[in-house]
Amino acid sequence: MRCAILSDIHANLVAFQTVLEDMETRGGFDEIWCLGDIVGYGPEPHACIKLLQQYKNVSVAGNHDYAAIGRIDISSLNTDAAIACRWTARQLTSEDVDYLQSLAVKLTQGNFTLVHGSPRQPLRQYLISAVDANDNFSYFDTKFCLVGHSHVPLVFRQDKNGNCFAAGIPDTMQLEQEDHRLIVNPGGVGQPRDGDSRASYALYDSDAQVVHHYRVGYDIGATQKRMMECGLPVSLGLRLNYGC
Ligand code: ZN
């Protein structure tokens, strides 16, 4: 089976569609594992939920998903994110709200645990450093964990002595050769923050036991134009140029 590992789509429909097309050129996929923040920041929350639902998918909730339906306090978001969140809430249909409401914060798929932020704090914690990642290995039981939230593609490895190391995600990871437990972040589809403006995602091939990491450029201007039309904060559009 081939699983698309997508995180932080953030209502960026153009980026989402481009990633789906890119995967088709690479042999396609059977289902999507979505690590949350389907909505928030971007201009097409309803369309992104609808598009995700067209595919077999396993999805966890992100903080923006829950904030948009009032399930977590909007005060946890920065000013621009909160403006976008209130706007997002007005775009959602009752079916969209029910769907976001139905998302769990932690799921297990075979050898993988799926969360948005971290296993310890699924809706809150950003895993950027090895120090922060290290104690999280005791909060999941599977060999591998998939996270999003930081929008930065990273791999954290914990060795048998309990030491944790952070590194950029390689283009290809052979999981059978891994004697370490891993926490993997595929990066963000709709709002990358590692200084590279291209959409970032991963693809897990369960037969080959390989995770591939891909980047794909998309029409940022088209998303920015939609954001302007929707009256979303200008800074949220500009940051897409810089991947920050
Ligand atoms: Zn996010």
Coordinates of N, CA and C and ligand atoms in Angstrom, one line a residue:
M1 N 0.8 -1.2 0.0 CA 0.0 0.0 0.0 C 0.9 1.3 0.0
R2 N 0.4 2.3 -0.7 CA 1.1 3.5 -0.7 C 0.3 4.6 0.0
C3 N 0.9 5.2 1.0 CA 0.2 6.2 1.8 C 0.8 7.6 1.6
A4 N 0.0 8.5 1.2 CA 0.4 9.9 1.1 C 0.4 10.5 2.5
I5 N 1.6 11.0 3.0 CA 1.6 11.6 4.4 C 1.6 13.1 4.2
L6 N 0.5 13.7 4.5 CA 0.3 15.1 4.3 C 0.0 15.8 5.6
S7 N 0.6 17.0 5.8 CA 0.3 17.8 7.0 C 0.1 19.2 6.7
D8 N -0.6 19.9 7.5 CA -0.7 21.4 7.4 C -1.1 21.9 6.0
I9 N -2.2 21.3 5.5 CA -2.7 21.8 4.2 C -3.1 23.3 4.3
H10 N -3.7 23.6 5.4 CA -4.0 25.0 5.8 C -4.8 25.7 4.7
A11 N -5.8 25.0 4.2 CA -6.8 25.6 3.3 C -6.2 26.2 2.0
N12 N -5.0 25.6 1.7 CA -4.3 26.1 0.5 C -4.6 25.0 -0.6
L13 N -5.7 25.3 -1.3 CA -6.2 24.3 -2.3 C -5.3 24.1 -3.4
V14 N -4.6 25.2 -3.9 CA -3.7 25.0 -5.0 C -2.5 24.2 -4.7
A15 N -2.0 24.4 -3.5 CA -0.9 23.5 -3.0 C -1.3 22.1 -2.9
F16 N -2.5 21.9 -2.3 CA -3.0 20.5 -2.1 C -3.2 19.8 -3.4
Q17 N -3.8 20.5 -4.4 CA -4.1 19.9 -5.7 C -2.7 19.6 -6.4
T18 N -1.8 20.5 -6.2 CA -0.5 20.3 -6.9 C 0.2 19.0 -6.3
V19 N 0.1 18.9 -5.0 CA 0.7 17.7 -4.3 C 0.0 16.4 -4.8
L20 N -1.3 16.4 -4.9 CA -2.0 15.2 -5.4 C -1.6 14.9 -6.8
E21 N -1.4 15.9 -7.7 CA -1.0 15.7 -9.1 C 0.5 15.2 -9.1
D22 N 1.3 15.7 -8.2 CA 2.7 15.3 -8.2 C 2.8 13.8 -7.8
M23 N 1.9 13.4 -6.8 CA 1.9 12.0 -6.4 C 1.5 11.1 -7.6
E24 N 0.5 11.6 -8.3 CA 0.1 10.7 -9.5 C 1.2 10.5 -10.5
T25 N 2.1 11.5 -10.7 CA 3.2 11.3 -11.6 C 4.2 10.4 -11.0
R26 N 4.2 10.1 -9.7 CA 5.2 9.2 -9.1 C 4.6 7.9 -8.8
G27 N 3.5 7.5 -9.4 CA 2.9 6.2 -9.3 C 1.7 6.1 -8.4
G28 N 1.2 7.3 -8.0 CA -0.1 7.3 -7.3 C 0.0 6.9 -5.8
F29 N -1.2 6.8 -5.2 CA -1.3 6.4 -3.8 C -2.6 5.8 -3.5
D30 N -2.7 5.0 -2.4 CA -3.9 4.3 -2.1 C -4.8 5.1 -1.1
E31 N -4.1 5.8 -0.2 CA -4.8 6.5 0.8 C -4.0 7.7 1.4
I32 N -4.6 8.6 2.0 CA -4.0 9.8 2.6 C -3.9 9.6 4.1
W33 N -2.8 9.8 4.7 CA -2.7 10.0 6.2 C -2.5 11.5 6.4
C34 N -3.4 12.1 7.0 CA -3.4 13.6 7.1 C -3.1 13.9 8.6
L35 N -2.1 14.7 8.8 CA -1.6 15.0 10.2 C -2.2 16.3 10.8
G36 N -3.3 16.8 10.2 CA -4.0 17.9 10.8 C -3.7 19.3 10.3
D37 N -4.5 20.2 10.7 CA -4.5 21.6 10.2 C -4.8 21.5 8.7
I38 N -6.0 21.0 8.4 CA -6.5 21.0 7.1 C -6.9 22.4 6.7
V39 N -7.4 23.1 7.8 CA -7.9 24.5 7.6 C -7.1 25.5 8.4
G40 N -7.4 26.8 8.3 CA -6.7 27.8 9.0 C -5.7 28.4 8.1
Y41 N -5.5 29.8 8.1 CA -4.6 30.6 7.3 C -5.1 30.8 5.9
G42 N -5.4 29.7 5.2 CA -5.6 29.8 3.7 C -7.1 30.1 3.3
P43 N -7.3 30.2 2.0 CA -8.5 30.8 1.5 C -9.6 29.7 1.1
E44 N -9.3 28.4 1.2 CA -10.2 27.4 0.7 C -10.5 26.3 1.7
P45 N -11.0 26.7 2.9 CA -11.2 25.6 3.9 C -12.2 24.5 3.5
H46 N -13.3 25.0 3.0 CA -14.4 24.0 2.6 C -13.9 23.1 1.4
A47 N -13.3 23.7 0.4 CA -12.9 22.9 -0.7 C -11.8 21.9 -0.3
C48 N -10.9 22.3 0.6 CA -9.9 21.4 1.0 C -10.4 20.2 1.8
I49 N -11.4 20.5 2.6 CA -12.1 19.3 3.3 C -12.8 18.4 2.3
K50 N -13.5 19.0 1.4 CA -14.2 18.2 0.4 C -13.2 17.4 -0.5
L51 N -12.1 18.0 -0.8 CA -11.1 17.3 -1.7 C -10.5 16.1 -0.9
L52 N -10.2 16.4 0.4 CA -9.6 15.3 1.2 C -10.6 14.1 1.3
Q53 N -11.9 14.5 1.5 CA -12.9 13.5 1.6 C -13.1 12.6 0.4
Q54 N -12.6 13.1 -0.8 CA -12.8 12.3 -2.0 C -11.8 11.1 -2.0
Y55 N -10.9 11.1 -1.1 CA -9.9 10.0 -1.0 C -10.1 9.2 0.3
K56 N -9.7 8.0 0.2 CA -9.7 7.2 1.5 C -8.7 7.9 2.3
N57 N -9.1 8.3 3.5 CA -8.1 9.0 4.4 C -8.2 8.7 5.8
V58 N -7.1 8.8 6.5 CA -7.0 8.7 8.0 C -6.5 10.0 8.4
S59 N -7.2 10.7 9.2 CA -6.8 12.1 9.6 C -6.9 12.3 11.1
V60 N -6.0 13.1 11.6 CA -6.1 13.6 13.0 C -6.3 15.1 13.0
A61 N -6.8 15.6 14.1 CA -7.1 17.0 14.2 C -5.8 17.8 14.5
G62 N -5.8 19.0 13.9 CA -4.7 20.0 14.3 C -5.4 21.1 15.1
N63 N -4.5 21.9 15.7 CA -5.0 23.0 16.5 C -5.9 23.9 15.7
H64 N -5.6 24.2 14.5 CA -6.4 25.1 13.7 C -7.8 24.5 13.3
D65 N -7.8 23.2 13.2 CA -9.1 22.5 12.9 C -10.0 22.6 14.1
Y66 N -9.5 22.4 15.2 CA -10.3 22.5 16.4 C -10.7 24.0 16.8
A67 N -9.7 24.9 16.5 CA -10.0 26.3 16.8 C -11.1 26.8 15.9
A68 N -11.2 26.3 14.6 CA -12.2 26.8 13.7 C -13.6 26.4 14.1
I69 N -13.7 25.3 14.9 CA -15.0 24.9 15.3 C -15.3 25.2 16.8
G70 N -14.4 26.0 17.4 CA -14.6 26.4 18.7 C -14.2 25.4 19.8
R71 N -13.5 24.4 19.4 CA -13.2 23.3 20.3 C -12.0 23.6 21.2
I72 N -11.1 24.5 20.7 CA -10.1 25.0 21.5 C -10.1 26.5 21.4
D73 N -9.6 27.2 22.4 CA -9.7 28.7 22.5 C -8.9 29.4 21.5
I74 N -9.6 30.3 20.8 CA -8.9 31.0 19.7 C -7.8 31.9 20.2
S75 N -7.8 32.2 21.5 CA -6.7 33.0 22.1 C -5.4 32.3 22.1
S76 N -5.4 31.0 21.8 CA -4.1 30.3 21.7 C -3.4 30.6 20.4
L77 N -4.1 31.3 19.4 CA -3.5 31.7 18.1 C -3.0 33.1 18.1
N78 N -2.0 33.4 17.3 CA -1.5 34.7 17.1 C -2.6 35.6 16.4
T79 N -2.3 36.9 16.4 CA -3.4 37.8 15.9 C -3.9 37.5 14.5
D80 N -2.9 37.3 13.5 CA -3.3 37.0 12.1 C -4.0 35.6 12.0
A81 N -3.5 34.7 12.8 CA -4.1 33.3 12.8 C -5.5 33.4 13.3
A82 N -5.7 34.2 14.3 CA -7.1 34.3 14.9 C -8.0 35.0 14.0
I83 N -7.6 36.0 13.2 CA -8.4 36.7 12.2 C -8.8 35.6 11.2
A84 N -7.8 34.9 10.7 CA -8.1 33.8 9.7 C -9.0 32.8 10.2
C85 N -8.9 32.5 11.5 CA -9.7 31.4 12.1 C -11.1 31.8 12.2
R86 N -11.4 33.1 12.5 CA -12.8 33.6 12.6 C -13.4 33.6 11.2
W87 N -12.6 34.0 10.2 CA -13.0 33.9 8.8 C -13.3 32.5 8.4
T88 N -12.4 31.6 8.7 CA -12.6 30.2 8.4 C -13.9 29.6 8.9
A89 N -14.2 30.0 10.2 CA -15.4 29.4 10.8 C -16.6 29.8 10.0
R90 N -16.6 31.0 9.4 CA -17.8 31.4 8.6 C -17.9 30.7 7.3
Q91 N -16.8 30.0 6.8 CA -16.8 29.4 5.5 C -17.3 27.9 5.6
L92 N -17.3 27.4 6.8 CA -17.5 25.9 7.0 C -19.0 25.6 7.0
T93 N -19.4 24.6 6.2 CA -20.7 24.1 6.3 C -20.9 23.2 7.6
S94 N -22.2 22.9 7.9 CA -22.4 22.1 9.1 C -21.7 20.7 8.9
E95 N -21.7 20.2 7.6 CA -21.0 18.9 7.4 C -19.5 19.1 7.6
D96 N -18.9 20.2 7.2 CA -17.5 20.4 7.5 C -17.2 20.4 9.0
V97 N -18.1 21.1 9.7 CA -17.9 21.2 11.2 C -18.0 19.8 11.8
D98 N -19.0 19.0 11.3 CA -19.1 17.6 11.8 C -17.9 16.8 11.6
Y99 N -17.4 17.0 10.4 CA -16.2 16.3 10.0 C -15.0 16.6 10.9
L100 N -14.7 17.9 11.1 CA -13.6 18.4 11.9 C -13.8 17.9 13.4
Q101 N -15.1 18.0 13.8 CA -15.5 17.5 15.1 C -15.1 16.0 15.3
S102 N -15.2 15.3 14.2 CA -15.1 13.8 14.3 C -13.6 13.4 14.4
L103 N -12.7 14.3 14.1 CA -11.3 13.9 14.1 C -10.7 13.7 15.5
A104 N -10.0 12.6 15.6 CA -9.3 12.3 16.9 C -8.0 13.0 16.9
V105 N -7.3 13.1 18.1 CA -6.1 13.8 18.1 C -4.9 12.8 18.0
K106 N -5.2 11.6 18.2 CA -4.1 10.6 18.0 C -4.6 9.3 17.5
L107 N -4.0 8.7 16.5 CA -4.4 7.5 15.8 C -3.2 6.6 15.6
T108 N -3.5 5.3 15.5 CA -2.4 4.4 15.2 C -2.7 3.7 13.9
Q109 N -1.7 3.6 13.0 CA -1.8 2.8 11.7 C -0.6 1.9 11.6
G110 N -0.8 0.6 11.9 CA 0.3 -0.3 11.9 C 1.4 0.1 12.8
N111 N 2.6 0.3 12.2 CA 3.8 0.7 13.0 C 3.9 2.2 13.3
F112 N 2.8 2.9 12.9 CA 2.9 4.4 13.0 C 1.8 4.9 13.9
T113 N 2.3 5.9 14.8 CA 1.3 6.7 15.5 C 1.2 8.1 14.8
L114 N 0.0 8.6 14.6 CA -0.2 9.8 13.9 C -0.7 10.9 14.9
V115 N -0.1 12.0 15.0 CA -0.5 13.2 15.8 C -0.2 14.4 15.0
H116 N -0.8 15.5 15.5 CA -0.5 16.8 14.8 C 0.8 17.4 15.4
G117 N 0.8 17.7 16.7 CA 1.9 18.4 17.3 C 3.0 17.5 17.8
S118 N 2.7 16.8 18.9 CA 3.6 15.8 19.5 C 2.8 14.7 20.2
P119 N 3.4 13.6 20.4 CA 2.6 12.5 21.1 C 2.2 13.0 22.5
R120 N 3.1 13.8 23.1 CA 2.8 14.2 24.5 C 1.7 15.3 24.6
Q121 N 1.8 16.2 23.6 CA 0.7 17.3 23.5 C 0.3 17.4 22.1
P122 N -0.6 16.6 21.7 CA -1.0 16.5 20.2 C -1.4 17.8 19.6
L123 N -2.0 18.7 20.4 CA -2.5 20.0 19.7 C -1.6 21.2 20.0
R124 N -0.6 21.0 20.8 CA 0.1 22.2 21.3 C 1.6 22.2 21.0
Q125 N 2.3 21.0 21.2 CA 3.8 21.1 21.2 C 4.4 21.1 19.8
Y126 N 5.3 22.0 19.6 CA 6.1 22.0 18.4 C 7.4 21.2 18.6
L127 N 7.6 20.2 17.8 CA 8.9 19.4 17.9 C 9.9 20.0 16.9
I128 N 10.8 20.7 17.4 CA 11.9 21.3 16.5 C 13.2 20.8 17.0
S129 N 13.4 20.6 18.3 CA 14.7 20.3 18.8 C 14.7 18.8 19.3
A130 N 15.9 18.2 19.3 CA 16.0 16.9 19.8 C 15.7 16.8 21.3
V131 N 16.0 17.9 22.0 CA 15.7 17.9 23.5 C 14.2 17.7 23.7
D132 N 13.4 18.5 22.9 CA 11.9 18.5 23.0 C 11.4 17.1 22.6
A133 N 12.0 16.6 21.5 CA 11.5 15.3 20.9 C 11.8 14.1 21.9
N134 N 12.9 14.2 22.6 CA 13.4 13.0 23.3 C 12.4 12.4 24.2
D135 N 11.8 13.3 25.1 CA 10.9 12.7 26.1 C 9.5 12.2 25.5
N136 N 9.3 12.6 24.2 CA 8.1 12.2 23.5 C 8.1 10.8 23.1
F137 N 9.2 10.2 23.1 CA 9.3 8.7 22.7 C 8.6 7.8 23.7
S138 N 8.4 8.3 24.9 CA 7.7 7.5 25.9 C 6.2 7.7 25.8
Y139 N 5.8 8.5 24.9 CA 4.3 8.8 24.8 C 3.7 8.1 23.6
F140 N 4.4 7.2 22.9 CA 3.8 6.4 21.9 C 4.4 5.0 21.9
D141 N 3.6 4.0 21.5 CA 4.0 2.6 21.6 C 4.6 2.1 20.3
T142 N 4.3 2.7 19.2 CA 4.7 2.1 17.9 C 6.2 2.5 17.7
K143 N 6.7 1.8 16.6 CA 8.2 2.1 16.3 C 8.3 3.5 15.8
F144 N 7.3 4.0 15.0 CA 7.4 5.2 14.3 C 6.3 6.2 14.7
C145 N 6.5 7.5 14.6 CA 5.5 8.4 14.9 C 5.6 9.5 13.8
L146 N 4.4 10.0 13.3 CA 4.3 11.0 12.3 C 3.7 12.3 13.0
V147 N 4.4 13.4 12.8 CA 3.9 14.7 13.4 C 3.9 15.8 12.3
G148 N 3.2 16.8 12.6 CA 3.2 18.0 11.7 C 3.5 19.2 12.6
H149 N 2.6 20.3 12.4 CA 2.5 21.4 13.3 C 3.6 22.4 13.1
S150 N 4.9 22.0 13.1 CA 6.0 23.0 12.9 C 6.2 23.4 11.4
H151 N 5.6 22.6 10.5 CA 5.7 22.8 9.1 C 7.2 22.7 8.6
V152 N 8.0 22.0 9.4 CA 9.4 21.8 9.1 C 9.7 20.4 8.9
P153 N 10.2 19.9 7.7 CA 10.5 18.5 7.5 C 11.7 18.1 8.4
L154 N 11.5 17.1 9.3 CA 12.6 16.7 10.2 C 12.4 15.2 10.5
V155 N 13.5 14.6 11.0 CA 13.4 13.3 11.5 C 14.2 13.3 12.9
F156 N 13.5 12.8 13.9 CA 14.2 12.6 15.2 C 14.4 11.1 15.4
R157 N 15.6 10.7 15.7 CA 16.0 9.3 16.0 C 16.3 9.1 17.4
Q158 N 15.8 8.1 18.0 CA 16.2 7.8 19.4 C 16.9 6.4 19.4
D159 N 18.1 6.4 19.9 CA 18.9 5.2 20.0 C 18.5 4.4 21.2
K160 N 19.1 3.2 21.3 CA 18.7 2.3 22.4 C 19.1 2.8 23.8
N161 N 20.1 3.7 23.8 CA 20.5 4.3 25.1 C 19.6 5.5 25.4
G162 N 18.6 5.8 24.6 CA 17.8 6.9 24.9 C 18.3 8.3 24.5
N163 N 19.3 8.3 23.6 CA 19.8 9.6 23.1 C 19.0 9.9 21.8
C164 N 18.7 11.2 21.6 CA 17.9 11.6 20.5 C 18.7 12.5 19.6
F165 N 18.5 12.3 18.3 CA 19.2 13.2 17.3 C 18.2 13.7 16.3
A166 N 18.4 15.0 15.9 CA 17.5 15.6 14.9 C 18.2 15.8 13.6
A167 N 17.6 15.6 12.5 CA 18.2 15.8 11.2 C 17.1 16.2 10.2
G168 N 17.5 16.7 9.1 CA 16.6 17.0 8.0 C 16.1 15.6 7.5
I169 N 14.9 15.6 6.9 CA 14.4 14.4 6.4 C 15.1 14.1 5.1
P170 N 15.6 12.9 4.9 CA 16.3 12.5 3.6 C 15.3 12.3 2.5
D171 N 15.7 12.2 1.3 CA 14.8 11.9 0.2 C 14.2 10.6 0.3
T172 N 15.0 9.6 0.8 CA 14.5 8.2 0.9 C 14.9 7.7 2.3
M173 N 14.0 7.0 3.0 CA 14.4 6.4 4.3 C 13.9 4.9 4.2
Q174 N 14.9 4.0 4.3 CA 14.6 2.6 4.4 C 14.2 2.2 5.8
L175 N 13.0 1.9 6.0 CA 12.6 1.7 7.4 C 13.1 0.3 8.0
E176 N 13.3 -0.7 7.1 CA 13.7 -2.0 7.6 C 15.2 -1.9 8.1
Q177 N 15.9 -0.9 7.6 CA 17.3 -0.7 8.1 C 17.4 0.1 9.4
E178 N 16.2 0.6 9.8 CA 16.2 1.5 11.0 C 16.2 0.6 12.3
D179 N 17.2 0.7 13.0 CA 17.1 0.1 14.4 C 16.7 1.1 15.4
H180 N 16.5 2.3 15.0 CA 16.0 3.4 15.9 C 14.5 3.6 15.8
R181 N 13.9 4.1 16.9 CA 12.6 4.6 16.8 C 12.7 6.0 16.2
L182 N 11.7 6.4 15.4 CA 11.7 7.6 14.7 C 10.4 8.5 14.9
I183 N 10.6 9.8 15.0 CA 9.5 10.7 14.8 C 9.8 11.5 13.5
V184 N 8.8 11.4 12.6 CA 9.1 12.0 11.3 C 8.0 13.1 11.0
N185 N 8.5 14.3 10.6 CA 7.7 15.4 10.1 C 7.8 15.5 8.6
P186 N 6.8 15.4 7.8 CA 6.9 15.5 6.4 C 7.0 16.9 5.9
G187 N 6.9 17.9 6.8 CA 6.8 19.3 6.4 C 5.4 19.7 6.0
G188 N 5.2 20.9 5.6 CA 3.9 21.4 5.4 C 3.5 21.5 3.9
V189 N 2.3 21.1 3.6 CA 1.8 21.2 2.2 C 1.4 22.7 1.9
G190 N 0.7 23.3 2.8 CA 0.1 24.6 2.4 C 0.8 25.8 3.0
Q191 N 1.8 25.6 3.8 CA 2.5 26.8 4.4 C 3.8 26.3 4.9
P192 N 4.8 26.0 4.0 CA 6.1 25.5 4.5 C 6.8 26.6 5.3
R193 N 7.6 26.1 6.3 CA 8.3 27.1 7.2 C 9.7 26.8 7.3
D194 N 10.3 26.1 6.4 CA 11.7 25.8 6.5 C 12.6 26.6 5.5
G195 N 12.0 27.7 5.0 CA 12.8 28.6 4.1 C 12.7 28.2 2.7
D196 N 11.9 27.1 2.4 CA 11.7 26.6 1.0 C 10.2 26.7 0.8
S197 N 9.8 27.5 -0.2 CA 8.4 27.8 -0.4 C 7.6 26.7 -1.0
R198 N 8.3 25.7 -1.5 CA 7.6 24.6 -2.2 C 6.8 23.7 -1.2
A199 N 5.7 23.2 -1.6 CA 5.0 22.2 -0.8 C 5.8 21.0 -0.4
S200 N 5.7 20.6 0.8 CA 6.5 19.4 1.3 C 5.6 18.3 1.7
Y201 N 5.9 17.1 1.4 CA 5.1 15.9 1.8 C 5.9 14.7 1.7
A202 N 5.3 13.6 2.2 CA 6.0 12.3 2.2 C 5.1 11.2 1.6
L203 N 5.7 10.1 1.2 CA 4.9 9.0 0.7 C 5.5 7.7 1.3
Y204 N 4.7 6.9 1.9 CA 5.1 5.7 2.6 C 4.6 4.5 1.8
D205 N 5.6 3.7 1.3 CA 5.3 2.5 0.6 C 5.5 1.3 1.6
S206 N 4.3 0.7 2.0 CA 4.4 -0.3 3.0 C 5.0 -1.6 2.5
D207 N 4.9 -1.9 1.2 CA 5.5 -3.1 0.7 C 7.0 -3.0 0.7
A208 N 7.5 -1.9 0.2 CA 9.0 -1.7 0.1 C 9.6 -1.2 1.4
Q209 N 8.7 -0.8 2.4 CA 9.1 -0.2 3.7 C 10.0 1.0 3.5
V210 N 9.5 1.9 2.7 CA 10.3 3.1 2.3 C 9.4 4.3 2.5
V211 N 10.0 5.3 3.1 CA 9.4 6.7 3.1 C 10.2 7.6 2.2
H212 N 9.5 8.2 1.2 CA 10.1 9.1 0.3 C 9.6 10.5 0.8
H213 N 10.5 11.5 0.6 CA 10.1 12.9 0.9 C 10.2 13.7 -0.4
Y214 N 9.2 14.5 -0.7 CA 9.2 15.2 -1.9 C 8.9 16.7 -1.7
R215 N 9.4 17.6 -2.6 CA 9.0 19.0 -2.6 C 8.4 19.2 -4.0
V216 N 7.4 20.1 -4.0 CA 6.9 20.5 -5.3 C 6.4 21.9 -5.3
G217 N 6.9 22.7 -6.3 CA 6.5 24.1 -6.4 C 5.0 24.2 -6.9
Y218 N 4.3 25.1 -6.4 CA 2.9 25.3 -6.8 C 2.7 26.8 -7.1
D219 N 1.6 27.2 -7.6 CA 1.3 28.6 -8.0 C 0.9 29.4 -6.8
I220 N 1.9 29.9 -6.1 CA 1.7 30.7 -4.9 C 0.9 31.9 -5.2
G221 N 1.1 32.5 -6.3 CA 0.4 33.7 -6.7 C -1.1 33.5 -6.7
A222 N -1.5 32.3 -7.2 CA -3.0 32.0 -7.3 C -3.6 31.9 -5.9
T223 N -2.8 31.3 -4.9 CA -3.3 31.3 -3.6 C -3.4 32.6 -2.9
Q224 N -2.3 33.4 -3.2 CA -2.3 34.8 -2.6 C -3.4 35.7 -3.2
K225 N -3.8 35.5 -4.5 CA -4.8 36.2 -5.1 C -6.2 35.9 -4.4
R226 N -6.4 34.6 -4.1 CA -7.6 34.2 -3.4 C -7.7 34.8 -2.0
M227 N -6.5 34.8 -1.4 CA -6.4 35.3 0.0 C -6.8 36.8 0.0
M228 N -6.3 37.5 -1.0 CA -6.6 39.0 -1.1 C -8.1 39.1 -1.2
E229 N -8.7 38.3 -2.1 CA -10.1 38.4 -2.4 C -11.0 38.1 -1.2
C230 N -10.4 37.3 -0.3 CA -11.2 36.9 0.9 C -10.9 37.8 2.0
G231 N -10.0 38.8 1.8 CA -9.7 39.8 2.9 C -8.9 39.2 4.0
L232 N -8.2 38.1 3.8 CA -7.3 37.5 4.8 C -6.1 38.4 5.0
P233 N -5.4 38.4 6.2 CA -4.3 39.2 6.4 C -3.2 39.1 5.4
V234 N -2.7 40.3 4.9 CA -1.7 40.3 3.8 C -0.4 39.5 4.2
S235 N -0.1 39.6 5.5 CA 1.2 39.0 5.9 C 1.1 37.4 5.8
L236 N -0.1 36.9 5.9 CA -0.3 35.4 5.7 C 0.0 35.0 4.3
G237 N -0.4 35.9 3.4 CA -0.1 35.6 2.0 C 1.4 35.8 1.6
L238 N 2.0 36.9 2.1 CA 3.4 37.1 1.8 C 4.3 36.1 2.3
R239 N 4.0 35.5 3.5 CA 4.9 34.5 4.0 C 5.1 33.3 3.1
L240 N 4.1 33.0 2.3 CA 4.1 31.9 1.4 C 5.3 32.0 0.4
N241 N 5.7 33.3 0.1 CA 6.8 33.5 -0.8 C 8.1 33.0 -0.3
Y242 N 8.2 33.1 1.1 CA 9.5 32.8 1.7 C 9.6 31.5 2.4
G243 N 8.5 30.8 2.5 CA 8.5 29.5 3.2 C 8.8 29.7 4.7
C244 N 8.1 30.7 5.3 CA 8.4 31.0 6.7 C 7.1 31.2 7.5
Ligands
ZN1 ZN -0.2 24.2 11.0

